[in-house]
Amino acid sequence: MKRLLIYMACVWVLSGCSPEGTPLLPSSNAIRFISGISVEVTKSGGPVSGTTLPAGGRIGLYAVSEQTGEGESDKQVVMNNLPGTIGAEGAIDYDPVKYYETGRKYAFYACYPYTSAPNYTDAAQMPSISVSLATHADAQEDYMWAALPEVIAAPGGTAAQKFTFCHALCRIRIRVWNGSTGEVLLNGISLTAPGSGTLSLSDGNWTETNEAGSNIFTSFTLFHPAEPVELQKDAFYEVPASLLQLPIGEEAMKQQTFCLLIAGETYDIHPSTPAGGWQPGRSYLYTVWYATDGISFKGTVEDWNTVSGGDIEPEE
């Protein structure tokens, strides 16, 4: 019996559980995180929806620490694109676990999804990632960022820091109104636009990469059905796909080209709305008004919540 009791005690210690079978509390001073999505700041309807990131998803963690009080800052990189995994209810697991040090304050940054990036070694610079967008709508990632610029942990604290993730891209959707005299076929829709950039994880701002040192844009496939889609007369067709794109200013937006193949004809359209260009975390719905004698283009800004974003003047 004595040996049995000793054996059971060893099993209990090695299992890391309390006598009641509940997990032990987090280690004191361990740096812990949970994740969420900002529904106030985020106004996009991209692939990630709801208020938490998908369980099992991976994020990249970055952290810098420096001394508190006066004197030299002594900044140090604590986390360098450390992979983290989204667990139940938004908890973030990572390894090896880092710990708060007394007398230091911290800045934490994160990006979703996890992206291979050059080593972050200069604590004086804000972390950033380089992104090249996939050219097909069904292969794109919904990039997000989060920042906690100043955290001073209480001694012995175990509270988790909450990352509030915001969408870094914008979403583009298309619908077509067939106002012609009969049914027509829609063969495909593409967009030429900037395809790569550098995302700052401190504020979500983008620095566009001028591809190959020229003004040549990337060609994105928004919709390419295996068989042409039949557009019914006097009816809308909601294209069942959307593109995630880099936020850009108004002038760059006007240089982009939507290419639509309808009824055997190719139509190239340069968007001129909305004023100010495309903003991160916004969703833009463009309506193609098709008629036998040509087409017009009209845009609407959509919010995360189901509220009207207002019409934009149609383009001739």
GROMACS .gro file of C-alpha atoms in nm:
model
  316
    1MET     CA    1   0.000   0.000   0.000
    2LYS     CA    2   0.283   0.239   0.087
    3ARG     CA    3   0.445   0.183  -0.253
    4LEU     CA    4   0.110   0.240  -0.424
    5LEU     CA    5   0.062   0.573  -0.245
    6ILE     CA    6   0.412   0.685  -0.342
    7TYR     CA    7   0.346   0.584  -0.704
    8MET     CA    8   0.016   0.776  -0.714
    9ALA     CA    9   0.182   1.084  -0.564
   10CYS     CA   10   0.452   1.075  -0.833
   11VAL     CA   11   0.193   1.045  -1.109
   12TRP     CA   12   0.005   1.346  -0.967
   13VAL     CA   13   0.323   1.559  -0.953
   14LEU     CA   14   0.431   1.467  -1.306
   15SER     CA   15   0.086   1.531  -1.449
   16GLY     CA   16   0.096   1.895  -1.342
   17CYS     CA   17  -0.259   1.885  -1.208
   18SER     CA   18  -0.418   1.984  -0.882
   19PRO     CA   19  -0.570   1.713  -0.659
   20GLU     CA   20  -0.911   1.800  -0.800
   21GLY     CA   21  -0.788   1.738  -1.155
   22THR     CA   22  -0.791   2.107  -1.257
   23PRO     CA   23  -0.488   2.263  -1.432
   24LEU     CA   24  -0.238   2.455  -1.225
   25LEU     CA   25  -0.249   2.833  -1.241
   26PRO     CA   26  -0.017   3.006  -1.491
   27SER     CA   27   0.338   3.064  -1.372
   28SER     CA   28   0.399   3.395  -1.202
   29ASN     CA   29   0.539   3.667  -1.433
   30ALA     CA   30   0.483   3.459  -1.748
   31ILE     CA   31   0.393   3.669  -2.054
   32ARG     CA   32   0.052   3.550  -2.171
   33PHE     CA   33  -0.184   3.662  -2.450
   34ILE     CA   34  -0.540   3.625  -2.570
   35SER     CA   35  -0.673   3.739  -2.906
   36GLY     CA   36  -0.979   3.911  -3.041
   37ILE     CA   37  -1.099   4.115  -3.339
   38SER     CA   38  -1.194   4.481  -3.313
   39VAL     CA   39  -1.549   4.515  -3.441
   40GLU     CA   40  -1.538   4.889  -3.373
   41VAL     CA   41  -1.223   4.957  -3.576
   42THR     CA   42  -1.260   4.672  -3.823
   43LYS     CA   43  -1.520   4.729  -4.093
   44SER     CA   44  -1.444   4.444  -4.329
   45GLY     CA   45  -1.623   4.126  -4.417
   46GLY     CA   46  -1.314   3.930  -4.518
   47PRO     CA   47  -1.252   3.560  -4.464
   48VAL     CA   48  -1.206   3.607  -4.089
   49SER     CA   49  -1.536   3.693  -3.923
   50GLY     CA   50  -1.679   3.708  -3.574
   51THR     CA   51  -1.494   3.837  -3.269
   52THR     CA   52  -1.210   3.586  -3.232
   53LEU     CA   53  -0.951   3.434  -3.460
   54PRO     CA   54  -1.007   3.074  -3.573
   55ALA     CA   55  -0.889   2.806  -3.332
   56GLY     CA   56  -0.570   2.641  -3.453
   57GLY     CA   57  -0.461   2.947  -3.651
   58ARG     CA   58  -0.103   3.064  -3.614
   59ILE     CA   59   0.022   3.417  -3.549
   60GLY     CA   60   0.363   3.581  -3.527
   61LEU     CA   61   0.458   3.740  -3.194
   62TYR     CA   62   0.704   4.027  -3.152
   63ALA     CA   63   0.812   4.202  -2.832
   64VAL     CA   64   1.053   4.472  -2.717
   65SER     CA   65   1.143   4.565  -2.360
   66GLU     CA   66   1.321   4.865  -2.211
   67GLN     CA   67   1.405   5.002  -1.868
   68THR     CA   68   1.147   5.213  -1.690
   69GLY     CA   69   1.232   5.554  -1.546
   70GLU     CA   70   1.507   5.791  -1.650
   71GLY     CA   71   1.833   5.703  -1.818
   72GLU     CA   72   1.920   5.496  -2.122
   73SER     CA   73   1.634   5.304  -2.274
   74ASP     CA   74   1.835   4.984  -2.317
   75LYS     CA   75   1.584   4.841  -2.564
   76GLN     CA   76   1.598   4.469  -2.623
   77VAL     CA   77   1.417   4.233  -2.859
   78VAL     CA   78   1.229   3.977  -2.648
   79MET     CA   79   1.025   3.801  -2.918
   80ASN     CA   80   1.135   3.770  -3.280
   81ASN     CA   81   0.843   3.643  -3.491
   82LEU     CA   82   0.775   3.373  -3.233
   83PRO     CA   83   0.500   3.138  -3.359
   84GLY     CA   84   0.184   3.135  -3.151
   85THR     CA   85  -0.120   2.909  -3.187
   86ILE     CA   86  -0.478   3.022  -3.126
   87GLY     CA   87  -0.641   2.798  -2.867
   88ALA     CA   88  -0.982   2.780  -2.707
   89GLU     CA   89  -1.165   3.113  -2.670
   90GLY     CA   90  -0.877   3.305  -2.825
   91ALA     CA   91  -0.597   3.198  -2.590
   92ILE     CA   92  -0.253   3.212  -2.754
   93ASP     CA   93  -0.002   2.935  -2.682
   94TYR     CA   94   0.366   2.977  -2.768
   95ASP     CA   95   0.696   2.815  -2.679
   96PRO     CA   96   0.937   2.886  -2.519
   97VAL     CA   97   0.746   3.095  -2.266
   98LYS     CA   98   0.891   3.439  -2.192
   99TYR     CA   99   0.875   3.614  -1.853
  100TYR     CA  100   0.844   3.974  -1.740
  101GLU     CA  101   1.152   4.128  -1.581
  102THR     CA  102   1.128   4.374  -1.294
  103GLY     CA  103   1.193   4.737  -1.384
  104ARG     CA  104   1.118   4.699  -1.754
  105LYS     CA  105   0.825   4.792  -1.975
  106TYR     CA  106   0.717   4.606  -2.284
  107ALA     CA  107   0.569   4.662  -2.628
  108PHE     CA  108   0.398   4.366  -2.796
  109TYR     CA  109   0.306   4.322  -3.162
  110ALA     CA  110   0.140   4.042  -3.357
  111CYS     CA  111   0.037   3.951  -3.710
  112TYR     CA  112  -0.210   3.698  -3.846
  113PRO     CA  113  -0.151   3.464  -4.017
  114TYR     CA  114   0.201   3.362  -3.919
  115THR     CA  115   0.439   3.478  -4.192
  116SER     CA  116   0.803   3.390  -4.243
  117ALA     CA  117   0.993   3.715  -4.206
  118PRO     CA  118   1.353   3.836  -4.177
  119ASN     CA  119   1.495   3.836  -3.826
  120TYR     CA  120   1.372   4.125  -3.613
  121THR     CA  121   1.692   4.227  -3.436
  122ASP     CA  122   1.683   4.607  -3.417
  123ALA     CA  123   1.473   4.703  -3.114
  124ALA     CA  124   1.489   5.070  -3.216
  125GLN     CA  125   1.274   4.992  -3.521
  126MET     CA  126   0.910   4.888  -3.526
  127PRO     CA  127   0.851   4.533  -3.654
  128SER     CA  128   0.706   4.491  -4.002
  129ILE     CA  129   0.635   4.213  -4.249
  130SER     CA  130   0.657   4.195  -4.627
  131VAL     CA  131   0.344   4.069  -4.799
  132SER     CA  132   0.279   3.947  -5.153
  133LEU     CA  133  -0.090   3.885  -5.214
  134ALA     CA  134  -0.202   3.561  -5.376
  135THR     CA  135  -0.341   3.629  -5.722
  136HIS     CA  136  -0.653   3.411  -5.693
  137ALA     CA  137  -0.939   3.508  -5.463
  138ASP     CA  138  -0.976   3.162  -5.310
  139ALA     CA  139  -0.607   3.147  -5.212
  140GLN     CA  140  -0.575   3.482  -5.033
  141GLU     CA  141  -0.500   3.539  -4.665
  142ASP     CA  142  -0.682   3.794  -4.449
  143TYR     CA  143  -0.380   3.972  -4.298
  144MET     CA  144  -0.431   4.136  -3.958
  145TRP     CA  145  -0.215   4.322  -3.711
  146ALA     CA  146  -0.227   4.409  -3.341
  147ALA     CA  147  -0.017   4.622  -3.107
  148LEU     CA  148   0.015   4.680  -2.732
  149PRO     CA  149   0.259   4.973  -2.722
  150GLU     CA  150   0.324   4.991  -2.346
  151VAL     CA  151   0.273   4.718  -2.088
  152ILE     CA  152   0.412   4.718  -1.734
  153ALA     CA  153   0.325   4.396  -1.558
  154ALA     CA  154   0.244   4.389  -1.188
  155PRO     CA  155   0.487   4.178  -0.983
  156GLY     CA  156   0.366   3.821  -0.965
  157GLY     CA  157   0.084   3.891  -1.209
  158THR     CA  158  -0.066   3.624  -1.433
  159ALA     CA  159  -0.318   3.832  -1.631
  160ALA     CA  160  -0.312   3.778  -2.007
  161GLN     CA  161  -0.260   4.073  -2.241
  162LYS     CA  162  -0.533   4.103  -2.503
  163PHE     CA  163  -0.441   4.162  -2.866
  164THR     CA  164  -0.715   4.343  -3.058
  165PHE     CA  165  -0.656   4.247  -3.420
  166CYS     CA  166  -0.754   4.477  -3.707
  167HIS     CA  167  -0.783   4.393  -4.076
  168ALA     CA  168  -0.486   4.525  -4.273
  169LEU     CA  169  -0.641   4.481  -4.618
  170CYS     CA  170  -0.964   4.589  -4.784
  171ARG     CA  171  -1.217   4.370  -4.961
  172ILE     CA  172  -1.347   4.415  -5.316
  173ARG     CA  173  -1.676   4.264  -5.433
  174ILE     CA  174  -1.860   4.277  -5.767
  175ARG     CA  175  -2.221   4.234  -5.870
  176VAL     CA  176  -2.362   4.264  -6.222
  177TRP     CA  177  -2.700   4.397  -6.335
  178ASN     CA  178  -2.808   4.269  -6.675
  179GLY     CA  179  -3.016   4.544  -6.832
  180SER     CA  180  -2.986   4.416  -7.188
  181THR     CA  181  -3.262   4.267  -7.400
  182GLY     CA  182  -3.186   3.906  -7.305
  183GLU     CA  183  -2.964   3.663  -7.120
  184VAL     CA  184  -2.587   3.709  -7.156
  185LEU     CA  185  -2.280   3.514  -7.044
  186LEU     CA  186  -2.024   3.628  -6.786
  187ASN     CA  187  -1.688   3.463  -6.854
  188GLY     CA  188  -1.465   3.621  -6.592
  189ILE     CA  189  -1.348   3.923  -6.391
  190SER     CA  190  -0.992   4.026  -6.312
  191LEU     CA  191  -0.819   4.324  -6.154
  192THR     CA  192  -0.471   4.468  -6.210
  193ALA     CA  193  -0.350   4.637  -5.892
  194PRO     CA  194  -0.049   4.665  -5.658
  195GLY     CA  195   0.032   4.317  -5.532
  196SER     CA  196   0.291   4.358  -5.259
  197GLY     CA  197   0.387   4.587  -4.974
  198THR     CA  198   0.533   4.616  -4.626
  199LEU     CA  199   0.296   4.621  -4.329
  200SER     CA  200   0.394   4.799  -4.007
  201LEU     CA  201   0.275   4.602  -3.705
  202SER     CA  202   0.277   4.914  -3.487
  203ASP     CA  203   0.003   5.108  -3.669
  204GLY     CA  204  -0.117   4.898  -3.965
  205ASN     CA  205   0.024   5.137  -4.226
  206TRP     CA  206   0.144   5.001  -4.559
  207THR     CA  207   0.450   5.092  -4.762
  208GLU     CA  208   0.385   4.987  -5.119
  209THR     CA  209   0.650   4.789  -5.301
  210ASN     CA  210   0.692   4.918  -5.655
  211GLU     CA  211   0.715   4.584  -5.828
  212ALA     CA  212   1.031   4.536  -6.036
  213GLY     CA  213   1.094   4.911  -6.018
  214SER     CA  214   0.815   4.978  -6.265
  215ASN     CA  215   0.448   5.066  -6.275
  216ILE     CA  216   0.343   4.716  -6.379
  217PHE     CA  217   0.070   4.589  -6.149
  218THR     CA  218  -0.020   4.233  -6.056
  219SER     CA  219  -0.311   4.063  -6.232
  220PHE     CA  220  -0.562   3.921  -5.982
  221THR     CA  221  -0.834   3.674  -6.072
  222LEU     CA  222  -1.154   3.765  -5.893
  223PHE     CA  223  -1.386   3.530  -6.081
  224HIS     CA  224  -1.306   3.261  -6.338
  225PRO     CA  225  -1.583   2.999  -6.357
  226ALA     CA  226  -1.523   2.663  -6.520
  227GLU     CA  227  -1.825   2.736  -6.738
  228PRO     CA  228  -1.960   3.083  -6.830
  229VAL     CA  229  -2.234   3.206  -6.596
  230GLU     CA  230  -2.568   3.298  -6.750
  231LEU     CA  231  -2.687   3.644  -6.643
  232GLN     CA  232  -3.064   3.666  -6.632
  233LYS     CA  233  -3.236   3.966  -6.788
  234ASP     CA  234  -3.326   4.250  -6.548
  235ALA     CA  235  -3.160   4.079  -6.253
  236PHE     CA  236  -2.854   4.111  -6.031
  237TYR     CA  237  -2.582   3.849  -6.020
  238GLU     CA  238  -2.376   3.852  -5.700
  239VAL     CA  239  -2.028   3.728  -5.788
  240PRO     CA  240  -1.958   3.453  -5.529
  241ALA     CA  241  -1.601   3.565  -5.460
  242SER     CA  242  -1.413   3.868  -5.333
  243LEU     CA  243  -1.058   3.998  -5.355
  244LEU     CA  244  -0.848   4.117  -5.062
  245GLN     CA  245  -0.639   4.414  -5.173
  246LEU     CA  246  -0.381   4.661  -5.046
  247PRO     CA  247  -0.521   4.991  -4.919
  248ILE     CA  248  -0.423   5.264  -5.165
  249GLY     CA  249  -0.476   5.634  -5.221
  250GLU     CA  250  -0.716   5.781  -5.473
  251GLU     CA  251  -0.462   5.843  -5.749
  252ALA     CA  252  -0.321   5.490  -5.733
  253MET     CA  253  -0.675   5.353  -5.726
  254LYS     CA  254  -0.755   5.529  -6.054
  255GLN     CA  255  -0.459   5.354  -6.221
  256GLN     CA  256  -0.604   5.011  -6.148
  257THR     CA  257  -0.810   4.823  -6.404
  258PHE     CA  258  -1.109   4.594  -6.369
  259CYS     CA  259  -1.140   4.367  -6.672
  260LEU     CA  260  -1.482   4.209  -6.733
  261LEU     CA  261  -1.562   3.961  -7.009
  262ILE     CA  262  -1.937   3.977  -7.079
  263ALA     CA  263  -2.122   3.849  -7.385
  264GLY     CA  264  -1.795   3.796  -7.571
  265GLU     CA  265  -1.681   4.157  -7.519
  266THR     CA  266  -1.399   4.278  -7.294
  267TYR     CA  267  -1.460   4.588  -7.082
  268ASP     CA  268  -1.173   4.766  -6.903
  269ILE     CA  269  -1.278   4.999  -6.623
  270HIS     CA  270  -1.065   5.230  -6.406
  271PRO     CA  271  -1.239   5.295  -6.073
  272SER     CA  272  -1.258   5.661  -5.969
  273THR     CA  273  -1.460   5.614  -5.651
  274PRO     CA  274  -1.466   5.631  -5.355
  275ALA     CA  275  -1.297   5.963  -5.285
  276GLY     CA  276  -0.978   5.906  -5.090
  277GLY     CA  277  -0.915   5.558  -5.229
  278TRP     CA  278  -0.936   5.223  -5.053
  279GLN     CA  279  -0.900   5.213  -4.675
  280PRO     CA  280  -0.792   4.916  -4.460
  281GLY     CA  281  -1.071   4.723  -4.295
  282ARG     CA  282  -1.333   4.842  -4.544
  283SER     CA  283  -1.537   4.644  -4.794
  284TYR     CA  284  -1.618   4.795  -5.134
  285LEU     CA  285  -1.903   4.669  -5.349
  286TYR     CA  286  -1.886   4.768  -5.716
  287THR     CA  287  -2.197   4.727  -5.928
  288VAL     CA  288  -2.163   4.675  -6.302
  289TRP     CA  289  -2.467   4.805  -6.492
  290TYR     CA  290  -2.463   4.616  -6.821
  291ALA     CA  291  -2.670   4.717  -7.124
  292THR     CA  292  -2.654   4.632  -7.492
  293ASP     CA  293  -2.489   4.967  -7.570
  294GLY     CA  294  -2.226   4.952  -7.292
  295ILE     CA  295  -2.174   4.943  -6.917
  296SER     CA  296  -2.144   5.180  -6.621
  297PHE     CA  297  -1.978   5.128  -6.286
  298LYS     CA  298  -2.101   5.225  -5.940
  299GLY     CA  299  -1.944   5.171  -5.598
  300THR     CA  300  -2.080   5.136  -5.246
  301VAL     CA  301  -1.883   5.133  -4.921
  302GLU     CA  302  -1.991   4.848  -4.694
  303ASP     CA  303  -1.940   4.834  -4.319
  304TRP     CA  304  -1.876   4.538  -4.094
  305ASN     CA  305  -2.216   4.594  -3.939
  306THR     CA  306  -2.524   4.585  -4.159
  307VAL     CA  307  -2.564   4.958  -4.198
  308SER     CA  308  -2.586   5.162  -4.517
  309GLY     CA  309  -2.255   5.297  -4.639
  310GLY     CA  310  -2.404   5.541  -4.888
  311ASP     CA  311  -2.401   5.540  -5.265
  312ILE     CA  312  -2.114   5.668  -5.477
  313GLU     CA  313  -2.174   5.848  -5.803
  314PRO     CA  314  -2.172   5.608  -6.100
  315GLU     CA  315  -1.881   5.612  -6.342
  316GLU     CA  316  -1.951   5.667  -6.711
   0.00000   0.00000   0.00000
